[in-house]
Amino acid sequence: MALLQGNEVYAHCRGDNGKVFYIGSGRPDRKYNTRSRNEDWNKINNSVGFTVKVLVSNITAEQAMVLEFSFIKQIGLNNLTNKTDCNGSMSGGYRHNNRPVVYIKTGELFKNLRHGCLISGENYSTNQNRMYRNSKTKKFNYV
């Protein structure tokens, strides 16, 4: 199955000094969307606005997710308004299941467990439980 290209990784920079305050990934229109952002992101946007810098473009969703987490790790979660990093560490916010995973059987990379189960035909609930317990029978590993 061919993976769809056309995703990108982007940075939101403060409108007053150009400093990066958020790293994101998604389809090209996502970088300009101001909905579904967290409280810290909204505070900066409401006070000084933001500009967008595209870091990488025309890649698959899985590649975008991995690169997004890589940029977050390089800059440091404490220097950004992002709430989670590639290791699932949190910055005072919520934890969501958007960490990339690799399907052990094939080595295929997926943007998250739900996506991996959908494509591979594995049961999501069963694998979510296996991942939580770090079971020896798990079918996926976090990247």
XYZ file of C-alpha atoms in Angstrom:
143
model
C 0.000 0.000 0.000
C 1.388 3.404 -0.973
C 1.577 5.961 1.801
C 0.124 9.383 1.078
C 2.601 12.247 0.858
C 1.705 15.888 1.410
C 2.190 16.289 5.157
C 4.591 18.713 6.758
C 6.284 19.628 10.003
C 6.060 23.283 10.984
C 7.043 25.731 13.706
C 4.922 28.508 15.147
C 7.095 31.511 15.986
C 6.204 34.424 18.251
C 5.052 37.494 16.355
C 7.196 39.828 18.491
C 10.617 38.155 18.453
C 10.396 35.170 16.072
C 11.217 32.607 18.780
C 9.745 29.134 18.163
C 7.032 28.318 20.695
C 5.269 25.333 19.079
C 6.148 22.434 16.754
C 3.375 20.701 14.843
C 2.700 18.373 11.936
C -0.149 17.623 9.575
C -1.700 18.543 6.267
C -0.646 21.934 4.826
C -3.729 23.827 6.087
C -3.219 22.698 9.724
C -0.320 25.089 10.340
C -2.629 28.133 10.023
C -5.491 26.679 12.064
C -5.948 28.398 15.443
C -8.662 26.016 16.706
C -7.886 23.073 18.978
C -4.790 24.693 20.473
C -3.920 24.568 24.157
C -4.210 27.422 26.664
C -0.491 28.311 26.583
C -0.517 28.465 22.780
C -3.613 30.713 22.833
C -2.020 33.098 25.369
C 0.941 33.711 23.066
C -1.214 34.014 19.956
C -3.619 36.432 21.648
C -0.807 38.642 22.956
C 1.735 38.764 20.106
C 0.400 36.619 17.243
C 2.423 34.034 15.363
C 4.198 33.347 12.105
C 4.681 29.951 10.472
C 7.925 28.345 9.351
C 7.667 25.077 7.401
C 10.514 22.803 8.514
C 9.879 19.762 6.271
C 7.221 19.239 3.591
C 5.792 16.604 1.233
C 6.266 13.651 3.583
C 3.969 10.908 4.890
C 1.972 11.351 8.096
C 4.181 8.785 9.797
C 7.374 10.595 8.783
C 5.857 13.905 9.909
C 4.994 12.502 13.343
C 8.495 11.119 13.887
C 10.145 14.372 12.739
C 7.776 16.481 14.843
C 8.822 14.593 17.957
C 12.480 14.870 16.943
C 12.237 18.665 16.664
C 10.421 18.850 20.011
C 13.182 16.832 21.618
C 15.905 19.052 20.073
C 14.291 22.299 21.230
C 13.130 20.929 24.574
C 9.563 20.469 25.756
C 10.005 23.109 28.467
C 10.794 25.718 25.775
C 7.564 25.040 23.842
C 3.813 25.151 24.383
C 3.545 21.524 23.174
C 2.211 19.278 25.920
C 3.916 15.950 25.108
C 7.209 14.856 23.599
C 8.360 11.698 21.830
C 8.855 9.794 25.075
C 5.378 10.544 26.393
C 6.761 13.036 28.906
C 4.279 15.729 29.763
C 4.604 19.448 30.310
C 1.805 20.064 32.783
C -0.876 19.004 30.331
C -2.760 16.037 29.079
C -1.383 12.860 27.601
C -2.829 11.625 24.340
C -2.187 8.504 22.316
C -0.436 10.162 19.398
C 2.959 8.572 19.763
C 4.359 6.833 16.703
C 4.567 3.053 16.870
C 6.290 0.348 14.882
C 4.523 -2.925 14.029
C 6.957 -5.573 15.308
C 5.938 -8.194 12.721
C 6.801 -6.048 9.667
C 8.816 -3.108 11.012
C 6.235 -0.725 9.501
C 5.959 2.699 11.138
C 2.582 4.219 12.044
C 1.609 7.637 13.384
C -0.064 6.068 16.439
C -1.400 2.788 17.808
C -4.946 3.307 16.513
C -3.644 3.895 12.981
C -1.320 0.878 13.209
C -4.146 -1.399 14.302
C -6.448 -0.107 11.583
C -3.922 -0.763 8.805
C -2.553 -4.059 10.167
C -5.931 -5.514 11.144
C -4.940 -5.906 14.802
C -7.452 -5.262 17.610
C -6.932 -1.775 19.071
C -8.255 -2.434 22.604
C -6.215 -5.604 23.004
C -3.031 -3.927 21.796
C -3.624 -0.804 23.876
C -3.828 -3.032 26.958
C -0.683 -4.936 25.921
C 1.219 -1.673 25.438
C 0.064 -0.357 28.823
C 1.207 -3.535 30.569
C 4.361 -3.776 28.400
C 3.283 -7.358 27.698
C 5.629 -9.831 26.010
C 2.794 -10.542 23.551
C 2.491 -6.939 22.356
C 2.482 -6.412 18.604
C 3.707 -2.790 18.571
C 6.509 -0.764 20.150
C 6.649 2.969 20.682
C 9.247 4.694 18.528
